[in-house]
PDB file of N, CA and C in Angstrom:
ATOM      1  N   MET A  34      -4.570 101.865  79.114  1.00  0.00           N
ATOM      2  CA  MET A  34      -4.356 103.160  79.481  1.00  0.00           C
ATOM      3  C   MET A  34      -2.827 103.530  79.476  1.00  0.00           C
ATOM      4  N   GLU A  35      -2.491 104.472  78.672  1.00  0.00           N
ATOM      5  CA  GLU A  35      -1.091 104.805  78.698  1.00  0.00           C
ATOM      6  C   GLU A  35      -0.807 106.116  79.385  1.00  0.00           C
ATOM      7  N   ILE A  36       0.180 106.197  80.219  1.00  0.00           N
ATOM      8  CA  ILE A  36       0.554 107.346  80.997  1.00  0.00           C
ATOM      9  C   ILE A  36       2.050 107.637  80.708  1.00  0.00           C
ATOM     10  N   ALA A  37       2.222 108.939  80.304  1.00  0.00           N
ATOM     11  CA  ALA A  37       3.631 109.317  79.981  1.00  0.00           C
ATOM     12  C   ALA A  37       4.247 109.794  81.300  1.00  0.00           C
ATOM     13  N   VAL A  38       5.545 109.274  81.545  1.00  0.00           N
ATOM     14  CA  VAL A  38       6.273 109.708  82.739  1.00  0.00           C
ATOM     15  C   VAL A  38       7.622 110.022  82.249  1.00  0.00           C
ATOM     16  N   ASP A  39       8.308 110.934  83.090  1.00  0.00           N
ATOM     17  CA  ASP A  39       9.698 111.339  82.800  1.00  0.00           C
ATOM     18  C   ASP A  39      10.630 110.104  83.045  1.00  0.00           C
ATOM     19  N   ALA A  40      11.928 110.347  82.602  1.00  0.00           N
ATOM     20  CA  ALA A  40      12.938 109.273  82.619  1.00  0.00           C
ATOM     21  C   ALA A  40      13.170 108.907  84.072  1.00  0.00           C
ATOM     22  N   GLU A  41      13.273 109.871  84.928  1.00  0.00           N
ATOM     23  CA  GLU A  41      13.592 109.539  86.336  1.00  0.00           C
ATOM     24  C   GLU A  41      12.442 108.769  87.043  1.00  0.00           C
ATOM     25  N   THR A  42      11.206 109.048  86.763  1.00  0.00           N
ATOM     26  CA  THR A  42      10.094 108.303  87.257  1.00  0.00           C
ATOM     27  C   THR A  42      10.165 106.815  86.659  1.00  0.00           C
ATOM     28  N   ALA A  43      10.389 106.658  85.390  1.00  0.00           N
ATOM     29  CA  ALA A  43      10.456 105.440  84.814  1.00  0.00           C
ATOM     30  C   ALA A  43      11.553 104.556  85.419  1.00  0.00           C
ATOM     31  N   ARG A  44      12.782 105.204  85.686  1.00  0.00           N
ATOM     32  CA  ARG A  44      13.793 104.470  86.476  1.00  0.00           C
ATOM     33  C   ARG A  44      13.383 104.037  87.813  1.00  0.00           C
ATOM     34  N   ALA A  45      12.680 104.937  88.502  1.00  0.00           N
ATOM     35  CA  ALA A  45      12.289 104.557  89.835  1.00  0.00           C
ATOM     36  C   ALA A  45      11.238 103.481  89.858  1.00  0.00           C
ATOM     37  N   VAL A  46      10.355 103.406  88.956  1.00  0.00           N
ATOM     38  CA  VAL A  46       9.366 102.386  88.823  1.00  0.00           C
ATOM     39  C   VAL A  46      10.096 101.086  88.541  1.00  0.00           C
ATOM     40  N   ARG A  47      11.098 101.027  87.552  1.00  0.00           N
ATOM     41  CA  ARG A  47      11.701  99.813  87.247  1.00  0.00           C
ATOM     42  C   ARG A  47      12.519  99.373  88.488  1.00  0.00           C
ATOM     43  N   ARG A  48      13.133 100.282  89.183  1.00  0.00           N
ATOM     44  CA  ARG A  48      13.824  99.821  90.472  1.00  0.00           C
ATOM     45  C   ARG A  48      12.963  99.205  91.485  1.00  0.00           C
ATOM     46  N   LEU A  49      11.761  99.895  91.740  1.00  0.00           N
ATOM     47  CA  LEU A  49      10.781  99.417  92.668  1.00  0.00           C
ATOM     48  C   LEU A  49      10.309  97.979  92.250  1.00  0.00           C
ATOM     49  N   ALA A  50      10.087  97.787  90.920  1.00  0.00           N
ATOM     50  CA  ALA A  50       9.548  96.518  90.532  1.00  0.00           C
ATOM     51  C   ALA A  50      10.705  95.436  90.749  1.00  0.00           C
ATOM     52  N   ILE A  51      11.840  95.708  90.456  1.00  0.00           N
ATOM     53  CA  ILE A  51      13.009  94.790  90.720  1.00  0.00           C
ATOM     54  C   ILE A  51      13.104  94.481  92.195  1.00  0.00           C
ATOM     55  N   LEU A  52      13.064  95.442  93.024  1.00  0.00           N
ATOM     56  CA  LEU A  52      13.200  95.224  94.509  1.00  0.00           C
ATOM     57  C   LEU A  52      12.001  94.377  95.038  1.00  0.00           C
ATOM     58  N   ARG A  53      10.854  94.589  94.490  1.00  0.00           N
ATOM     59  CA  ARG A  53       9.639  93.803  95.017  1.00  0.00           C
ATOM     60  C   ARG A  53       9.444  92.574  94.201  1.00  0.00           C
ATOM     61  N   LYS A  54      10.261  92.339  93.171  1.00  0.00           N
ATOM     62  CA  LYS A  54      10.076  91.231  92.429  1.00  0.00           C
ATOM     63  C   LYS A  54       8.686  91.166  91.756  1.00  0.00           C
ATOM     64  N   GLU A  55       8.250  92.270  91.174  1.00  0.00           N
ATOM     65  CA  GLU A  55       6.952  92.392  90.573  1.00  0.00           C
ATOM     66  C   GLU A  55       7.122  92.909  89.151  1.00  0.00           C
ATOM     67  N   THR A  56       5.945  92.936  88.423  1.00  0.00           N
ATOM     68  CA  THR A  56       5.906  93.528  87.151  1.00  0.00           C
ATOM     69  C   THR A  56       5.791  95.073  87.442  1.00  0.00           C
ATOM     70  N   LEU A  57       6.055  95.841  86.350  1.00  0.00           N
ATOM     71  CA  LEU A  57       5.952  97.326  86.536  1.00  0.00           C
ATOM     72  C   LEU A  57       4.451  97.628  86.907  1.00  0.00           C
ATOM     73  N   GLU A  58       3.509  96.945  86.249  1.00  0.00           N
ATOM     74  CA  GLU A  58       2.111  97.292  86.585  1.00  0.00           C
ATOM     75  C   GLU A  58       1.827  97.049  88.098  1.00  0.00           C
ATOM     76  N   GLN A  59       2.401  95.923  88.649  1.00  0.00           N
ATOM     77  CA  GLN A  59       2.114  95.492  89.993  1.00  0.00           C
ATOM     78  C   GLN A  59       2.873  96.516  90.910  1.00  0.00           C
ATOM     79  N   ALA A  60       4.102  96.917  90.629  1.00  0.00           N
ATOM     80  CA  ALA A  60       4.785  97.890  91.379  1.00  0.00           C
ATOM     81  C   ALA A  60       4.099  99.209  91.439  1.00  0.00           C
ATOM     82  N   ILE A  61       3.631  99.681  90.311  1.00  0.00           N
ATOM     83  CA  ILE A  61       2.900 101.016  90.244  1.00  0.00           C
ATOM     84  C   ILE A  61       1.511 100.873  91.134  1.00  0.00           C
ATOM     85  N   SER A  62       0.744  99.847  90.739  1.00  0.00           N
ATOM     86  CA  SER A  62      -0.461  99.827  91.428  1.00  0.00           C
ATOM     87  C   SER A  62      -0.311  99.560  93.008  1.00  0.00           C
ATOM     88  N   GLY A  63       0.677  98.703  93.409  1.00  0.00           N
ATOM     89  CA  GLY A  63       0.912  98.561  94.837  1.00  0.00           C
ATOM     90  C   GLY A  63       1.403  99.866  95.512  1.00  0.00           C
ATOM     91  N   ALA A  64       2.234 100.604  94.846  1.00  0.00           N
ATOM     92  CA  ALA A  64       2.727 101.920  95.449  1.00  0.00           C
ATOM     93  C   ALA A  64       1.453 102.918  95.549  1.00  0.00           C
ATOM     94  N   ILE A  65       0.626 102.960  94.534  1.00  0.00           N
ATOM     95  CA  ILE A  65      -0.413 103.830  94.635  1.00  0.00           C
ATOM     96  C   ILE A  65      -1.465 103.450  95.663  1.00  0.00           C
ATOM     97  N   ARG A  66      -1.664 102.131  95.889  1.00  0.00           N
ATOM     98  CA  ARG A  66      -2.631 101.620  96.932  1.00  0.00           C
ATOM     99  C   ARG A  66      -1.995 101.971  98.320  1.00  0.00           C
ATOM    100  N   GLU A  67      -0.759 101.822  98.436  1.00  0.00           N
ATOM    101  CA  GLU A  67      -0.061 102.122  99.714  1.00  0.00           C
ATOM    102  C   GLU A  67      -0.091 103.552 100.069  1.00  0.00           C
ATOM    103  N   ALA A  68       0.086 104.469  98.986  1.00  0.00           N
ATOM    104  CA  ALA A  68       0.034 105.864  99.231  1.00  0.00           C
ATOM    105  C   ALA A  68      -1.356 106.324  99.581  1.00  0.00           C
ATOM    106  N   LEU A  69      -2.363 105.735  98.944  1.00  0.00           N
ATOM    107  CA  LEU A  69      -3.782 106.119  99.307  1.00  0.00           C
ATOM    108  C   LEU A  69      -4.145 105.712 100.665  1.00  0.00           C
ATOM    109  N   ALA A  70      -3.635 104.594 101.059  1.00  0.00           N
ATOM    110  CA  ALA A  70      -4.011 103.990 102.469  1.00  0.00           C
ATOM    111  C   ALA A  70      -3.377 105.011 103.530  1.00  0.00           C
ATOM    112  N   ARG A  71      -2.152 105.511 103.264  1.00  0.00           N
ATOM    113  CA  ARG A  71      -1.583 106.453 104.193  1.00  0.00           C
ATOM    114  C   ARG A  71      -2.231 107.869 104.110  1.00  0.00           C
ATOM    115  N   THR A  72      -2.801 108.268 102.893  1.00  0.00           N
ATOM    116  CA  THR A  72      -3.217 109.616 102.738  1.00  0.00           C
ATOM    117  C   THR A  72      -4.671 109.778 102.981  1.00  0.00           C
ATOM    118  N   GLU A  73      -5.603 108.752 102.714  1.00  0.00           N
ATOM    119  CA  GLU A  73      -6.981 108.959 102.818  1.00  0.00           C
ATOM    120  C   GLU A  73      -7.306 108.913 104.360  1.00  0.00           C
ATOM    121  N   PRO A  74      -8.214 109.874 104.749  1.00  0.00           N
ATOM    122  CA  PRO A  74      -8.590 109.970 106.153  1.00  0.00           C
ATOM    123  C   PRO A  74      -9.469 108.707 106.590  1.00  0.00           C
ATOM    124  N   THR A  75      -9.155 108.271 107.764  1.00  0.00           N
ATOM    125  CA  THR A  75      -9.896 107.122 108.228  1.00  0.00           C
ATOM    126  C   THR A  75     -11.262 107.560 108.659  1.00  0.00           C
ATOM    127  N   VAL A  76     -12.246 106.772 108.355  1.00  0.00           N
ATOM    128  CA  VAL A  76     -13.643 107.135 108.705  1.00  0.00           C
ATOM    129  C   VAL A  76     -14.094 106.054 109.813  1.00  0.00           C
ATOM    130  N   PRO A  77     -14.548 106.468 110.962  1.00  0.00           N
ATOM    131  CA  PRO A  77     -15.001 105.514 111.928  1.00  0.00           C
ATOM    132  C   PRO A  77     -16.151 104.716 111.374  1.00  0.00           C
ATOM    133  N   ASP A  78     -16.254 103.413 111.817  1.00  0.00           N
ATOM    134  CA  ASP A  78     -17.411 102.498 111.420  1.00  0.00           C
ATOM    135  C   ASP A  78     -18.738 103.228 111.750  1.00  0.00           C
ATOM    136  N   ARG A  79     -18.828 103.843 112.865  1.00  0.00           N
ATOM    137  CA  ARG A  79     -20.047 104.453 113.305  1.00  0.00           C
ATOM    138  C   ARG A  79     -19.603 105.713 114.032  1.00  0.00           C
ATOM    139  N   PRO A  80     -20.582 106.676 114.009  1.00  0.00           N
ATOM    140  CA  PRO A  80     -20.383 107.951 114.533  1.00  0.00           C
ATOM    141  C   PRO A  80     -20.181 107.918 116.132  1.00  0.00           C
ATOM    142  N   LEU A  81     -19.520 108.914 116.764  1.00  0.00           N
ATOM    143  CA  LEU A  81     -19.341 108.804 118.085  1.00  0.00           C
ATOM    144  C   LEU A  81     -20.724 109.151 118.885  1.00  0.00           C
ATOM    145  N   THR A  82     -20.901 108.514 120.054  1.00  0.00           N
ATOM    146  CA  THR A  82     -22.091 108.683 120.793  1.00  0.00           C
ATOM    147  C   THR A  82     -22.020 110.026 121.435  1.00  0.00           C
ATOM    148  N   ALA A  83     -23.059 110.504 121.979  1.00  0.00           N
ATOM    149  CA  ALA A  83     -23.169 111.798 122.717  1.00  0.00           C
ATOM    150  C   ALA A  83     -22.183 111.724 123.912  1.00  0.00           C
ATOM    151  N   ALA A  84     -22.154 110.500 124.590  1.00  0.00           N
ATOM    152  CA  ALA A  84     -21.251 110.388 125.801  1.00  0.00           C
ATOM    153  C   ALA A  84     -19.837 110.410 125.362  1.00  0.00           C
ATOM    154  N   GLN A  85     -19.432 109.782 124.280  1.00  0.00           N
ATOM    155  CA  GLN A  85     -18.162 109.849 123.725  1.00  0.00           C
ATOM    156  C   GLN A  85     -17.724 111.290 123.386  1.00  0.00           C
ATOM    157  N   GLN A  86     -18.669 112.003 122.683  1.00  0.00           N
ATOM    158  CA  GLN A  86     -18.404 113.320 122.387  1.00  0.00           C
ATOM    159  C   GLN A  86     -18.166 114.297 123.597  1.00  0.00           C
ATOM    160  N   ALA A  87     -18.945 113.968 124.655  1.00  0.00           N
ATOM    161  CA  ALA A  87     -18.723 114.769 125.831  1.00  0.00           C
ATOM    162  C   ALA A  87     -17.486 114.453 126.567  1.00  0.00           C
ATOM    163  N   THR A  88     -17.070 113.223 126.525  1.00  0.00           N
ATOM    164  CA  THR A  88     -15.812 112.798 127.213  1.00  0.00           C
ATOM    165  C   THR A  88     -14.652 113.465 126.480  1.00  0.00           C
ATOM    166  N   ILE A  89     -14.655 113.434 125.110  1.00  0.00           N
ATOM    167  CA  ILE A  89     -13.558 114.181 124.403  1.00  0.00           C
ATOM    168  C   ILE A  89     -13.578 115.608 124.572  1.00  0.00           C
ATOM    169  N   ALA A  90     -14.768 116.284 124.668  1.00  0.00           N
ATOM    170  CA  ALA A  90     -14.805 117.685 125.026  1.00  0.00           C
ATOM    171  C   ALA A  90     -14.248 117.976 126.317  1.00  0.00           C
ATOM    172  N   GLN A  91     -14.492 117.121 127.424  1.00  0.00           N
ATOM    173  CA  GLN A  91     -14.085 117.363 128.709  1.00  0.00           C
ATOM    174  C   GLN A  91     -12.472 117.175 128.675  1.00  0.00           C
ATOM    175  N   ILE A  92     -11.979 116.155 128.059  1.00  0.00           N
ATOM    176  CA  ILE A  92     -10.485 115.967 127.950  1.00  0.00           C
ATOM    177  C   ILE A  92      -9.848 117.149 127.360  1.00  0.00           C
ATOM    178  N   LEU A  93     -10.338 117.646 126.115  1.00  0.00           N
ATOM    179  CA  LEU A  93      -9.820 118.796 125.402  1.00  0.00           C
ATOM    180  C   LEU A  93      -9.881 120.052 126.358  1.00  0.00           C
ATOM    181  N   ALA A  94     -10.867 120.217 127.153  1.00  0.00           N
ATOM    182  CA  ALA A  94     -10.920 121.398 128.039  1.00  0.00           C
ATOM    183  C   ALA A  94      -9.910 121.385 129.077  1.00  0.00           C
ATOM    184  N   GLN A  95      -9.678 120.094 129.608  1.00  0.00           N
ATOM    185  CA  GLN A  95      -8.564 119.904 130.589  1.00  0.00           C
ATOM    186  C   GLN A  95      -7.251 120.182 130.040  1.00  0.00           C
ATOM    187  N   VAL A  96      -7.001 119.779 128.815  1.00  0.00           N
ATOM    188  CA  VAL A  96      -5.699 119.949 128.207  1.00  0.00           C
ATOM    189  C   VAL A  96      -5.542 121.426 127.879  1.00  0.00           C
ATOM    190  N   LYS A  97      -6.521 122.096 127.441  1.00  0.00           N
ATOM    191  CA  LYS A  97      -6.368 123.623 127.116  1.00  0.00           C
ATOM    192  C   LYS A  97      -6.165 124.362 128.424  1.00  0.00           C
ATOM    193  N   ALA A  98      -6.551 123.901 129.585  1.00  0.00           N
ATOM    194  CA  ALA A  98      -6.439 124.605 130.824  1.00  0.00           C
ATOM    195  C   ALA A  98      -5.053 124.419 131.509  1.00  0.00           C
ATOM    196  N   LEU A  99      -4.231 123.524 130.887  1.00  0.00           N
ATOM    197  CA  LEU A  99      -3.010 123.279 131.481  1.00  0.00           C
ATOM    198  C   LEU A  99      -2.077 124.558 131.230  1.00  0.00           C
ATOM    199  N   PRO A 100      -1.165 124.764 132.138  1.00  0.00           N
ATOM    200  CA  PRO A 100      -0.313 125.856 131.954  1.00  0.00           C
ATOM    201  C   PRO A 100       0.866 125.474 131.008  1.00  0.00           C
ATOM    202  N   PRO A 101       1.500 126.481 130.381  1.00  0.00           N
ATOM    203  CA  PRO A 101       2.647 126.107 129.476  1.00  0.00           C
ATOM    204  C   PRO A 101       3.783 125.395 130.253  1.00  0.00           C
ATOM    205  N   LEU A 102       4.553 124.657 129.522  1.00  0.00           N
ATOM    206  CA  LEU A 102       5.688 123.912 130.118  1.00  0.00           C
ATOM    207  C   LEU A 102       6.700 124.846 130.564  1.00  0.00           C
ATOM    208  N   ASP A 103       7.000 124.772 131.987  1.00  0.00           N
ATOM    209  CA  ASP A 103       8.014 125.464 132.543  1.00  0.00           C
ATOM    210  C   ASP A 103       8.081 126.998 132.106  1.00  0.00           C
ATOM    211  N   GLY A 104       6.924 127.623 131.844  1.00  0.00           N
ATOM    212  CA  GLY A 104       6.997 129.002 131.402  1.00  0.00           C
ATOM    213  C   GLY A 104       7.739 129.218 130.085  1.00  0.00           C
ATOM    214  N   ALA A 105       7.820 128.101 129.248  1.00  0.00           N
ATOM    215  CA  ALA A 105       8.622 128.199 128.054  1.00  0.00           C
ATOM    216  C   ALA A 105       7.919 128.863 126.868  1.00  0.00           C
ATOM    217  N   GLY A 106       6.702 129.280 127.084  1.00  0.00           N
ATOM    218  CA  GLY A 106       5.970 129.884 126.018  1.00  0.00           C
ATOM    219  C   GLY A 106       5.760 128.956 124.934  1.00  0.00           C
ATOM    220  N   ASP A 107       6.248 129.474 123.611  1.00  0.00           N
ATOM    221  CA  ASP A 107       6.099 128.651 122.392  1.00  0.00           C
ATOM    222  C   ASP A 107       7.085 127.519 122.261  1.00  0.00           C
ATOM    223  N   ASP A 108       8.192 127.548 123.036  1.00  0.00           N
ATOM    224  CA  ASP A 108       9.335 126.556 122.830  1.00  0.00           C
ATOM    225  C   ASP A 108       9.222 125.550 123.973  1.00  0.00           C
ATOM    226  N   PRO A 109       8.819 124.373 123.655  1.00  0.00           N
ATOM    227  CA  PRO A 109       8.688 123.327 124.696  1.00  0.00           C
ATOM    228  C   PRO A 109      10.047 122.733 125.022  1.00  0.00           C
ATOM    229  N   THR A 110      11.123 123.171 124.333  1.00  0.00           N
ATOM    230  CA  THR A 110      12.414 122.651 124.693  1.00  0.00           C
ATOM    231  C   THR A 110      13.376 123.711 125.357  1.00  0.00           C
ATOM    232  N   ALA A 111      12.701 124.803 125.705  1.00  0.00           N
ATOM    233  CA  ALA A 111      13.469 125.946 126.347  1.00  0.00           C
ATOM    234  C   ALA A 111      14.150 125.484 127.620  1.00  0.00           C
ATOM    235  N   PHE A 112      13.529 124.632 128.364  1.00  0.00           N
ATOM    236  CA  PHE A 112      14.042 124.134 129.732  1.00  0.00           C
ATOM    237  C   PHE A 112      15.334 123.368 129.526  1.00  0.00           C
ATOM    238  N   LEU A 113      15.523 122.897 128.399  1.00  0.00           N
ATOM    239  CA  LEU A 113      16.849 122.135 128.101  1.00  0.00           C
ATOM    240  C   LEU A 113      18.139 122.946 128.030  1.00  0.00           C
ATOM    241  N   TYR A 114      18.008 124.279 127.826  1.00  0.00           N
ATOM    242  CA  TYR A 114      19.111 125.064 127.573  1.00  0.00           C
ATOM    243  C   TYR A 114      19.165 126.385 128.517  1.00  0.00           C
ATOM    244  N   ASP A 115      20.479 126.753 128.849  1.00  0.00           N
ATOM    245  CA  ASP A 115      20.586 127.893 129.604  1.00  0.00           C
ATOM    246  C   ASP A 115      20.446 129.296 128.936  1.00  0.00           C
ATOM    247  N   GLN A 116      20.749 130.364 129.526  1.00  0.00           N
ATOM    248  CA  GLN A 116      20.532 131.602 128.848  1.00  0.00           C
ATOM    249  C   GLN A 116      21.510 131.807 127.725  1.00  0.00           C
ATOM    250  N   ASN A 117      22.548 131.132 127.621  1.00  0.00           N
ATOM    251  CA  ASN A 117      23.616 131.222 126.498  1.00  0.00           C
ATOM    252  C   ASN A 117      23.281 130.169 125.458  1.00  0.00           C
ATOM    253  N   GLY A 118      22.158 129.402 125.532  1.00  0.00           N
ATOM    254  CA  GLY A 118      21.858 128.364 124.563  1.00  0.00           C
ATOM    255  C   GLY A 118      22.585 127.136 124.700  1.00  0.00           C
ATOM    256  N   LEU A 119      23.325 126.976 125.846  1.00  0.00           N
ATOM    257  CA  LEU A 119      24.066 125.699 126.085  1.00  0.00           C
ATOM    258  C   LEU A 119      23.201 124.698 126.884  1.00  0.00           C
ATOM    259  N   PRO A 120      23.395 123.387 126.576  1.00  0.00           N
ATOM    260  CA  PRO A 120      22.511 122.418 127.298  1.00  0.00           C
ATOM    261  C   PRO A 120      22.814 122.479 128.835  1.00  0.00           C
ATOM    262  N   HIS A 121      21.837 122.273 129.591  1.00  0.00           N
ATOM    263  CA  HIS A 121      21.958 122.171 131.098  1.00  0.00           C
ATOM    264  C   HIS A 121      22.692 120.956 131.505  1.00  0.00           C
TER     265      HIS A 121
END
């Protein structure tokens, strides 16, 4: 299978292969496998039990009921600065 790539991508593949001490094919397939492992959603081995789902729902309800941090509204870092924007 032949895939056309631009010159910049070809240079990057060669550089990766040199750094990893691999062939071009090994570098490409390794990079793709690593990207897929980071990107694909993880699927639990088994579904959550009703008790686990209830526990999660309870925790989420408790978190949602918490007040905002120091009345900061949408900015969780507001307490770090005074009215002039200077650090406390």
